[in-house]
Amino acid sequence: MKWIACDDYDDLSLRAADTLLRAIRTDPRTVLGLPTGRTPIGMYDRIVQQCSRQYHCFREVVTFNLDEYVGIPREHPASYFSYMRKHLFDHVDIDPKNAHIPNGTAQDLDAECRHYEAEIARAERSLRLTFLGLGRNGHIGFNEPGTPFDSRTRVVSLEASTRAANADLFPDGHVPTRAITMGIATILESRAIVLLAGGSGKREAIERLRAGVVDESFPASALWKHDEVTVLVSATS
Ligand code: GLP
């Protein structure tokens, strides 16, 4: 695991954006795993700035988001579908059919999860480069503590602390209780992984990850089982 201590949040965002843009330059048809949350917003801002100066950027890129809430419409301002449009997809030349986000309003959620997993497998067999945020409790995607490391895309219940951490995005107070998330095994099949963690709120989780104890009670520790992981850490967020 390669650890990079960034100067600040701007530096973290710049490094993350450079890594993503380099991957696209190397392989314009690359398959990316993409995160949501507050941490990657700076990365997406940088990417949008850079791509506005290029003619082709995301034209043939394929993306799979890590997760989505269950039970809120895609148009809801707090859905990850809306988030991705706002922060990236509306500003770059990605083909909407190549931008995958789990459908949290599917009638048959289990079928949707199987379908999502199959779509990832179809796209070059696995993800090429996946970016992750880090929950305070160590979650990656929405894989909460206790998630088996061999888990696949599925419906999960959200911990009270996770719902509280995201509650300000739901001013009506109706914070979803469930989500669809890529599994830990799905994430670990990505050929390379970049974890982004900024701010004092993540310090404890970062220290626990750095300690290197691999245990299902701390989902991010699964990353120690992978040999191409970069962790970008900054003291500010
Ligand atoms: C959310 C998302 C995760 C994200 C994490 C951290 O619940 N499902 O994918 O990485 O929490 O979010 P933030 O960057 O806002 O702290």
PDB file of C-alpha atoms and ligand atoms in Angstrom:
ATOM      1  CA  MET A   1       0.000   0.000   0.000  1.00  0.00           C
ATOM      2  CA  LYS A   2       1.479   3.315  -1.068  1.00  0.00           C
ATOM      3  CA  TRP A   3       0.751   6.196   1.305  1.00  0.00           C
ATOM      4  CA  ILE A   4       0.917   9.787   0.091  1.00  0.00           C
ATOM      5  CA  ALA A   5       0.621  12.604   2.632  1.00  0.00           C
ATOM      6  CA  CYS A   6      -0.825  15.516   0.647  1.00  0.00           C
ATOM      7  CA  ASP A   7      -0.128  19.150   1.603  1.00  0.00           C
ATOM      8  CA  ASP A   8      -3.843  19.906   1.879  1.00  0.00           C
ATOM      9  CA  TYR A   9      -7.223  19.112   0.330  1.00  0.00           C
ATOM     10  CA  ASP A  10      -6.340  20.954  -2.903  1.00  0.00           C
ATOM     11  CA  ASP A  11      -3.216  18.889  -3.305  1.00  0.00           C
ATOM     12  CA  LEU A  12      -5.173  15.678  -2.649  1.00  0.00           C
ATOM     13  CA  SER A  13      -7.782  16.669  -5.243  1.00  0.00           C
ATOM     14  CA  LEU A  14      -5.127  17.562  -7.806  1.00  0.00           C
ATOM     15  CA  ARG A  15      -3.242  14.287  -7.363  1.00  0.00           C
ATOM     16  CA  ALA A  16      -6.441  12.250  -7.576  1.00  0.00           C
ATOM     17  CA  ALA A  17      -7.566  14.109 -10.715  1.00  0.00           C
ATOM     18  CA  ASP A  18      -4.148  13.679 -12.339  1.00  0.00           C
ATOM     19  CA  THR A  19      -4.236   9.944 -11.655  1.00  0.00           C
ATOM     20  CA  LEU A  20      -7.671   9.621 -13.242  1.00  0.00           C
ATOM     21  CA  LEU A  21      -6.819  11.764 -16.272  1.00  0.00           C
ATOM     22  CA  ARG A  22      -3.555   9.878 -16.806  1.00  0.00           C
ATOM     23  CA  ALA A  23      -5.512   6.601 -16.837  1.00  0.00           C
ATOM     24  CA  ILE A  24      -7.824   7.996 -19.519  1.00  0.00           C
ATOM     25  CA  ARG A  25      -4.911   9.272 -21.574  1.00  0.00           C
ATOM     26  CA  THR A  26      -3.192   5.888 -21.407  1.00  0.00           C
ATOM     27  CA  ASP A  27      -6.368   4.030 -22.309  1.00  0.00           C
ATOM     28  CA  PRO A  28      -9.241   6.185 -23.627  1.00  0.00           C
ATOM     29  CA  ARG A  29     -11.623   3.218 -23.154  1.00  0.00           C
ATOM     30  CA  THR A  30     -10.657   2.583 -19.568  1.00  0.00           C
ATOM     31  CA  VAL A  31     -13.171   1.296 -17.006  1.00  0.00           C
ATOM     32  CA  LEU A  32     -13.365   3.373 -13.825  1.00  0.00           C
ATOM     33  CA  GLY A  33     -14.977   2.811 -10.425  1.00  0.00           C
ATOM     34  CA  LEU A  34     -16.201   6.143  -9.065  1.00  0.00           C
ATOM     35  CA  PRO A  35     -17.052   7.364  -5.572  1.00  0.00           C
ATOM     36  CA  THR A  36     -19.421   9.968  -4.180  1.00  0.00           C
ATOM     37  CA  GLY A  37     -19.411  11.871  -0.869  1.00  0.00           C
ATOM     38  CA  ARG A  38     -17.811  15.195  -0.014  1.00  0.00           C
ATOM     39  CA  THR A  39     -14.196  14.102  -0.386  1.00  0.00           C
ATOM     40  CA  PRO A  40     -14.083  13.516  -4.185  1.00  0.00           C
ATOM     41  CA  ILE A  41     -15.795  16.823  -5.058  1.00  0.00           C
ATOM     42  CA  GLY A  42     -12.431  18.607  -5.414  1.00  0.00           C
ATOM     43  CA  MET A  43     -11.157  15.825  -7.674  1.00  0.00           C
ATOM     44  CA  TYR A  44     -14.215  16.117  -9.928  1.00  0.00           C
ATOM     45  CA  ASP A  45     -13.854  19.930 -10.040  1.00  0.00           C
ATOM     46  CA  ARG A  46     -10.271  19.572 -11.285  1.00  0.00           C
ATOM     47  CA  ILE A  47     -11.249  16.977 -13.866  1.00  0.00           C
ATOM     48  CA  VAL A  48     -14.026  19.194 -15.213  1.00  0.00           C
ATOM     49  CA  GLN A  49     -11.588  22.138 -15.471  1.00  0.00           C
ATOM     50  CA  GLN A  50      -9.051  20.034 -17.354  1.00  0.00           C
ATOM     51  CA  CYS A  51     -11.565  18.364 -19.650  1.00  0.00           C
ATOM     52  CA  SER A  52     -13.153  21.636 -20.702  1.00  0.00           C
ATOM     53  CA  ARG A  53      -9.841  22.368 -22.448  1.00  0.00           C
ATOM     54  CA  GLN A  54      -9.746  19.049 -24.294  1.00  0.00           C
ATOM     55  CA  TYR A  55     -11.827  18.005 -27.244  1.00  0.00           C
ATOM     56  CA  HIS A  56     -12.213  14.359 -26.244  1.00  0.00           C
ATOM     57  CA  CYS A  57     -11.893  13.302 -22.659  1.00  0.00           C
ATOM     58  CA  PHE A  58     -14.509  10.817 -21.498  1.00  0.00           C
ATOM     59  CA  ARG A  59     -15.887   9.949 -24.952  1.00  0.00           C
ATOM     60  CA  GLU A  60     -15.123   6.225 -24.710  1.00  0.00           C
ATOM     61  CA  VAL A  61     -14.591   5.891 -20.960  1.00  0.00           C
ATOM     62  CA  VAL A  62     -16.830   3.481 -19.049  1.00  0.00           C
ATOM     63  CA  THR A  63     -17.699   4.234 -15.407  1.00  0.00           C
ATOM     64  CA  PHE A  64     -19.365   2.319 -12.588  1.00  0.00           C
ATOM     65  CA  ASN A  65     -20.356   4.119  -9.426  1.00  0.00           C
ATOM     66  CA  LEU A  66     -19.792   2.330  -6.166  1.00  0.00           C
ATOM     67  CA  ASP A  67     -23.224   2.778  -4.676  1.00  0.00           C
ATOM     68  CA  GLU A  68     -26.671   4.399  -4.650  1.00  0.00           C
ATOM     69  CA  TYR A  69     -29.433   4.852  -2.084  1.00  0.00           C
ATOM     70  CA  VAL A  70     -32.475   2.611  -2.276  1.00  0.00           C
ATOM     71  CA  GLY A  71     -35.923   4.136  -2.524  1.00  0.00           C
ATOM     72  CA  ILE A  72     -35.270   7.708  -3.607  1.00  0.00           C
ATOM     73  CA  PRO A  73     -35.916   8.766  -7.210  1.00  0.00           C
ATOM     74  CA  ARG A  74     -32.886   9.445  -9.395  1.00  0.00           C
ATOM     75  CA  GLU A  75     -33.963  13.097  -9.641  1.00  0.00           C
ATOM     76  CA  HIS A  76     -33.779  13.535  -5.838  1.00  0.00           C
ATOM     77  CA  PRO A  77     -31.028  16.113  -5.151  1.00  0.00           C
ATOM     78  CA  ALA A  78     -29.293  13.752  -2.703  1.00  0.00           C
ATOM     79  CA  SER A  79     -29.241  10.726  -5.029  1.00  0.00           C
ATOM     80  CA  TYR A  80     -25.823   9.696  -6.276  1.00  0.00           C
ATOM     81  CA  PHE A  81     -27.272   9.904  -9.785  1.00  0.00           C
ATOM     82  CA  SER A  82     -27.869  13.660  -9.230  1.00  0.00           C
ATOM     83  CA  TYR A  83     -24.481  14.008  -7.542  1.00  0.00           C
ATOM     84  CA  MET A  84     -22.643  12.520 -10.526  1.00  0.00           C
ATOM     85  CA  ARG A  85     -24.517  14.695 -13.003  1.00  0.00           C
ATOM     86  CA  LYS A  86     -23.819  17.798 -10.957  1.00  0.00           C
ATOM     87  CA  HIS A  87     -20.139  17.154 -10.300  1.00  0.00           C
ATOM     88  CA  LEU A  88     -19.028  15.340 -13.446  1.00  0.00           C
ATOM     89  CA  PHE A  89     -21.333  13.874 -16.055  1.00  0.00           C
ATOM     90  CA  ASP A  90     -23.108  17.109 -17.080  1.00  0.00           C
ATOM     91  CA  HIS A  91     -19.740  18.738 -17.797  1.00  0.00           C
ATOM     92  CA  VAL A  92     -17.815  16.106 -19.760  1.00  0.00           C
ATOM     93  CA  ASP A  93     -18.414  14.192 -22.972  1.00  0.00           C
ATOM     94  CA  ILE A  94     -19.223  10.832 -21.374  1.00  0.00           C
ATOM     95  CA  ASP A  95     -21.727   8.707 -23.283  1.00  0.00           C
ATOM     96  CA  PRO A  96     -24.661   8.256 -20.846  1.00  0.00           C
ATOM     97  CA  LYS A  97     -24.881   4.575 -21.786  1.00  0.00           C
ATOM     98  CA  ASN A  98     -21.333   4.116 -20.446  1.00  0.00           C
ATOM     99  CA  ALA A  99     -22.018   5.824 -17.098  1.00  0.00           C
ATOM    100  CA  HIS A 100     -23.402   3.174 -14.762  1.00  0.00           C
ATOM    101  CA  ILE A 101     -25.012   3.840 -11.384  1.00  0.00           C
ATOM    102  CA  PRO A 102     -27.038   1.184  -9.525  1.00  0.00           C
ATOM    103  CA  ASN A 103     -30.767   1.800  -9.836  1.00  0.00           C
ATOM    104  CA  GLY A 104     -32.057   2.155  -6.281  1.00  0.00           C
ATOM    105  CA  THR A 105     -35.663   2.293  -7.471  1.00  0.00           C
ATOM    106  CA  ALA A 106     -35.585  -0.962  -9.459  1.00  0.00           C
ATOM    107  CA  GLN A 107     -38.659  -3.134  -8.817  1.00  0.00           C
ATOM    108  CA  ASP A 108     -36.472  -6.179  -8.259  1.00  0.00           C
ATOM    109  CA  LEU A 109     -33.440  -4.906  -6.351  1.00  0.00           C
ATOM    110  CA  ASP A 110     -31.668  -8.271  -6.216  1.00  0.00           C
ATOM    111  CA  ALA A 111     -31.949  -8.615  -9.989  1.00  0.00           C
ATOM    112  CA  GLU A 112     -30.581  -5.074 -10.333  1.00  0.00           C
ATOM    113  CA  CYS A 113     -27.543  -6.054  -8.209  1.00  0.00           C
ATOM    114  CA  ARG A 114     -26.891  -9.175 -10.286  1.00  0.00           C
ATOM    115  CA  HIS A 115     -27.249  -7.135 -13.459  1.00  0.00           C
ATOM    116  CA  TYR A 116     -24.811  -4.490 -12.174  1.00  0.00           C
ATOM    117  CA  GLU A 117     -22.218  -7.104 -11.287  1.00  0.00           C
ATOM    118  CA  ALA A 118     -22.634  -8.701 -14.732  1.00  0.00           C
ATOM    119  CA  GLU A 119     -22.194  -5.330 -16.453  1.00  0.00           C
ATOM    120  CA  ILE A 120     -18.908  -4.797 -14.621  1.00  0.00           C
ATOM    121  CA  ALA A 121     -17.768  -8.268 -15.631  1.00  0.00           C
ATOM    122  CA  ARG A 122     -18.721  -7.559 -19.246  1.00  0.00           C
ATOM    123  CA  ALA A 123     -16.662  -4.368 -19.331  1.00  0.00           C
ATOM    124  CA  GLU A 124     -13.176  -5.780 -19.657  1.00  0.00           C
ATOM    125  CA  ARG A 125     -13.941  -8.402 -16.973  1.00  0.00           C
ATOM    126  CA  SER A 126     -13.206  -5.959 -14.119  1.00  0.00           C
ATOM    127  CA  LEU A 127     -12.619  -2.359 -13.183  1.00  0.00           C
ATOM    128  CA  ARG A 128      -9.304  -0.863 -14.209  1.00  0.00           C
ATOM    129  CA  LEU A 129      -8.990   1.922 -11.669  1.00  0.00           C
ATOM    130  CA  THR A 130     -11.309   2.562  -8.741  1.00  0.00           C
ATOM    131  CA  PHE A 131     -11.431   5.606  -6.480  1.00  0.00           C
ATOM    132  CA  LEU A 132     -12.814   5.199  -2.970  1.00  0.00           C
ATOM    133  CA  GLY A 133     -13.786   7.493  -0.133  1.00  0.00           C
ATOM    134  CA  LEU A 134     -13.574   6.333   3.464  1.00  0.00           C
ATOM    135  CA  GLY A 135     -16.407   6.287   5.981  1.00  0.00           C
ATOM    136  CA  ARG A 136     -15.580   7.245   9.566  1.00  0.00           C
ATOM    137  CA  ASN A 137     -16.417   3.690  10.548  1.00  0.00           C
ATOM    138  CA  GLY A 138     -14.110   2.356   7.828  1.00  0.00           C
ATOM    139  CA  HIS A 139     -16.793   1.688   5.236  1.00  0.00           C
ATOM    140  CA  ILE A 140     -15.883   1.654   1.554  1.00  0.00           C
ATOM    141  CA  GLY A 141     -18.750   2.143  -0.867  1.00  0.00           C
ATOM    142  CA  PHE A 142     -21.600   1.309   1.525  1.00  0.00           C
ATOM    143  CA  ASN A 143     -19.904  -1.833   2.834  1.00  0.00           C
ATOM    144  CA  GLU A 144     -20.412  -1.351   6.539  1.00  0.00           C
ATOM    145  CA  PRO A 145     -18.366  -3.003   9.336  1.00  0.00           C
ATOM    146  CA  GLY A 146     -18.896  -6.758   9.380  1.00  0.00           C
ATOM    147  CA  THR A 147     -19.220  -7.039   5.587  1.00  0.00           C
ATOM    148  CA  PRO A 148     -17.625 -10.275   4.345  1.00  0.00           C
ATOM    149  CA  PHE A 149     -14.603  -9.607   2.168  1.00  0.00           C
ATOM    150  CA  ASP A 150     -16.040 -11.956  -0.478  1.00  0.00           C
ATOM    151  CA  SER A 151     -19.215  -9.841  -0.837  1.00  0.00           C
ATOM    152  CA  ARG A 152     -20.612  -8.810  -4.227  1.00  0.00           C
ATOM    153  CA  THR A 153     -22.990  -6.057  -5.346  1.00  0.00           C
ATOM    154  CA  ARG A 154     -26.077  -6.237  -3.143  1.00  0.00           C
ATOM    155  CA  VAL A 155     -28.640  -4.373  -1.051  1.00  0.00           C
ATOM    156  CA  VAL A 156     -27.377  -3.312   2.384  1.00  0.00           C
ATOM    157  CA  SER A 157     -28.798  -1.624   5.489  1.00  0.00           C
ATOM    158  CA  LEU A 158     -27.047   1.578   6.493  1.00  0.00           C
ATOM    159  CA  GLU A 159     -25.658   2.047   9.980  1.00  0.00           C
ATOM    160  CA  ALA A 160     -27.190   4.792  12.111  1.00  0.00           C
ATOM    161  CA  SER A 161     -23.818   6.602  12.131  1.00  0.00           C
ATOM    162  CA  THR A 162     -23.631   6.521   8.318  1.00  0.00           C
ATOM    163  CA  ARG A 163     -27.177   7.882   8.046  1.00  0.00           C
ATOM    164  CA  ALA A 164     -26.312  10.626  10.545  1.00  0.00           C
ATOM    165  CA  ALA A 165     -23.140  11.533   8.599  1.00  0.00           C
ATOM    166  CA  ASN A 166     -25.206  12.052   5.419  1.00  0.00           C
ATOM    167  CA  ALA A 167     -28.345  13.497   7.068  1.00  0.00           C
ATOM    168  CA  ASP A 168     -27.688  17.116   6.074  1.00  0.00           C
ATOM    169  CA  LEU A 169     -28.233  16.112   2.442  1.00  0.00           C
ATOM    170  CA  PHE A 170     -31.821  15.143   3.329  1.00  0.00           C
ATOM    171  CA  PRO A 171     -33.359  18.324   4.807  1.00  0.00           C
ATOM    172  CA  ASP A 172     -36.781  16.629   5.002  1.00  0.00           C
ATOM    173  CA  GLY A 173     -35.291  14.194   7.536  1.00  0.00           C
ATOM    174  CA  HIS A 174     -36.062  11.114   5.417  1.00  0.00           C
ATOM    175  CA  VAL A 175     -32.581   9.606   5.221  1.00  0.00           C
ATOM    176  CA  PRO A 176     -32.665   6.301   3.312  1.00  0.00           C
ATOM    177  CA  THR A 177     -32.121   3.179   5.399  1.00  0.00           C
ATOM    178  CA  ARG A 178     -30.817   1.009   2.563  1.00  0.00           C
ATOM    179  CA  ALA A 179     -28.482   1.244  -0.399  1.00  0.00           C
ATOM    180  CA  ILE A 180     -27.067  -0.811  -3.243  1.00  0.00           C
ATOM    181  CA  THR A 181     -23.309  -1.118  -3.044  1.00  0.00           C
ATOM    182  CA  MET A 182     -20.595  -2.859  -4.982  1.00  0.00           C
ATOM    183  CA  GLY A 183     -19.209  -5.641  -2.812  1.00  0.00           C
ATOM    184  CA  ILE A 184     -15.742  -5.727  -1.331  1.00  0.00           C
ATOM    185  CA  ALA A 185     -14.735  -8.589  -3.642  1.00  0.00           C
ATOM    186  CA  THR A 186     -15.963  -6.538  -6.612  1.00  0.00           C
ATOM    187  CA  ILE A 187     -13.869  -3.566  -5.509  1.00  0.00           C
ATOM    188  CA  LEU A 188     -10.786  -5.730  -4.880  1.00  0.00           C
ATOM    189  CA  GLU A 189     -10.951  -7.019  -8.460  1.00  0.00           C
ATOM    190  CA  SER A 190     -10.188  -3.522  -9.714  1.00  0.00           C
ATOM    191  CA  ARG A 191      -6.660  -3.582 -11.059  1.00  0.00           C
ATOM    192  CA  ALA A 192      -5.693  -0.433  -9.167  1.00  0.00           C
ATOM    193  CA  ILE A 193      -7.370   1.429  -6.303  1.00  0.00           C
ATOM    194  CA  VAL A 194      -6.961   4.959  -4.960  1.00  0.00           C
ATOM    195  CA  LEU A 195      -8.413   5.767  -1.535  1.00  0.00           C
ATOM    196  CA  LEU A 196      -9.077   9.437  -0.713  1.00  0.00           C
ATOM    197  CA  ALA A 197      -9.284  10.573   2.904  1.00  0.00           C
ATOM    198  CA  GLY A 198      -9.175  14.186   4.009  1.00  0.00           C
ATOM    199  CA  GLY A 199      -9.854  16.075   7.208  1.00  0.00           C
ATOM    200  CA  SER A 200      -9.661  15.522  10.932  1.00  0.00           C
ATOM    201  CA  GLY A 201     -12.884  13.497  10.909  1.00  0.00           C
ATOM    202  CA  LYS A 202     -11.071  10.701   9.088  1.00  0.00           C
ATOM    203  CA  ARG A 203      -7.969  10.663  11.289  1.00  0.00           C
ATOM    204  CA  GLU A 204      -9.064   7.764  13.470  1.00  0.00           C
ATOM    205  CA  ALA A 205     -10.133   5.645  10.491  1.00  0.00           C
ATOM    206  CA  ILE A 206      -6.841   6.398   8.724  1.00  0.00           C
ATOM    207  CA  GLU A 207      -4.829   5.401  11.768  1.00  0.00           C
ATOM    208  CA  ARG A 208      -6.767   2.173  12.046  1.00  0.00           C
ATOM    209  CA  LEU A 209      -6.153   1.428   8.374  1.00  0.00           C
ATOM    210  CA  ARG A 210      -2.467   2.265   8.702  1.00  0.00           C
ATOM    211  CA  ALA A 211      -2.149  -0.171  11.623  1.00  0.00           C
ATOM    212  CA  GLY A 212      -2.607  -2.923   9.042  1.00  0.00           C
ATOM    213  CA  VAL A 213      -4.899  -5.260  10.965  1.00  0.00           C
ATOM    214  CA  VAL A 214      -6.986  -7.001   8.310  1.00  0.00           C
ATOM    215  CA  ASP A 215     -10.408  -7.657   9.797  1.00  0.00           C
ATOM    216  CA  GLU A 216     -13.994  -7.626   8.524  1.00  0.00           C
ATOM    217  CA  SER A 217     -14.962  -5.319  11.406  1.00  0.00           C
ATOM    218  CA  PHE A 218     -13.067  -2.615   9.497  1.00  0.00           C
ATOM    219  CA  PRO A 219     -14.001  -2.882   5.792  1.00  0.00           C
ATOM    220  CA  ALA A 220     -11.189  -0.669   4.425  1.00  0.00           C
ATOM    221  CA  SER A 221      -8.624  -3.089   5.868  1.00  0.00           C
ATOM    222  CA  ALA A 222      -9.513  -5.426   2.964  1.00  0.00           C
ATOM    223  CA  LEU A 223      -7.375  -3.118   0.850  1.00  0.00           C
ATOM    224  CA  TRP A 224      -4.285  -4.659   2.431  1.00  0.00           C
ATOM    225  CA  LYS A 225      -5.094  -7.794   0.424  1.00  0.00           C
ATOM    226  CA  HIS A 226      -4.569  -5.867  -2.825  1.00  0.00           C
ATOM    227  CA  ASP A 227      -1.151  -5.027  -4.216  1.00  0.00           C
ATOM    228  CA  GLU A 228      -1.924  -1.829  -6.119  1.00  0.00           C
ATOM    229  CA  VAL A 229      -3.502   0.571  -3.638  1.00  0.00           C
ATOM    230  CA  THR A 230      -2.576   4.232  -3.184  1.00  0.00           C
ATOM    231  CA  VAL A 231      -3.898   6.132  -0.177  1.00  0.00           C
ATOM    232  CA  LEU A 232      -4.039   9.922  -0.531  1.00  0.00           C
ATOM    233  CA  VAL A 233      -4.341  11.570   2.871  1.00  0.00           C
ATOM    234  CA  SER A 234      -4.659  15.247   3.771  1.00  0.00           C
ATOM    235  CA  ALA A 235      -5.134  16.953   7.104  1.00  0.00           C
ATOM    236  CA  THR A 236      -7.762  19.275   5.618  1.00  0.00           C
ATOM    237  CA  SER A 237     -10.955  18.497   3.747  1.00  0.00           C
TER     238      SER A 237
HETATM  239  C1  GLP B   1     -20.678   7.783   1.920  1.00  0.00           C
HETATM  240  C2  GLP B   1     -20.481   7.001   0.603  1.00  0.00           C
HETATM  241  C3  GLP B   1     -19.092   6.484   0.489  1.00  0.00           C
HETATM  242  C4  GLP B   1     -18.166   7.632   0.836  1.00  0.00           C
HETATM  243  C5  GLP B   1     -18.222   7.883   2.313  1.00  0.00           C
HETATM  244  C6  GLP B   1     -17.397   9.070   2.797  1.00  0.00           C
HETATM  245  O1  GLP B   1     -21.582   7.213   2.784  1.00  0.00           O
HETATM  246  N1  GLP B   1     -21.370   5.923   0.357  1.00  0.00           N
HETATM  247  O2  GLP B   1     -18.861   5.964  -0.806  1.00  0.00           O
HETATM  248  O3  GLP B   1     -16.841   7.292   0.502  1.00  0.00           O
HETATM  249  O4  GLP B   1     -19.559   7.960   2.767  1.00  0.00           O
HETATM  250  O5  GLP B   1     -18.005  10.271   2.464  1.00  0.00           O
HETATM  251  P1  GLP B   1     -17.385  11.689   2.688  1.00  0.00           P
HETATM  252  O6  GLP B   1     -16.334  11.869   1.662  1.00  0.00           O
HETATM  253  O7  GLP B   1     -18.550  12.627   2.520  1.00  0.00           O
HETATM  254  O8  GLP B   1     -16.849  11.721   4.084  1.00  0.00           O
END
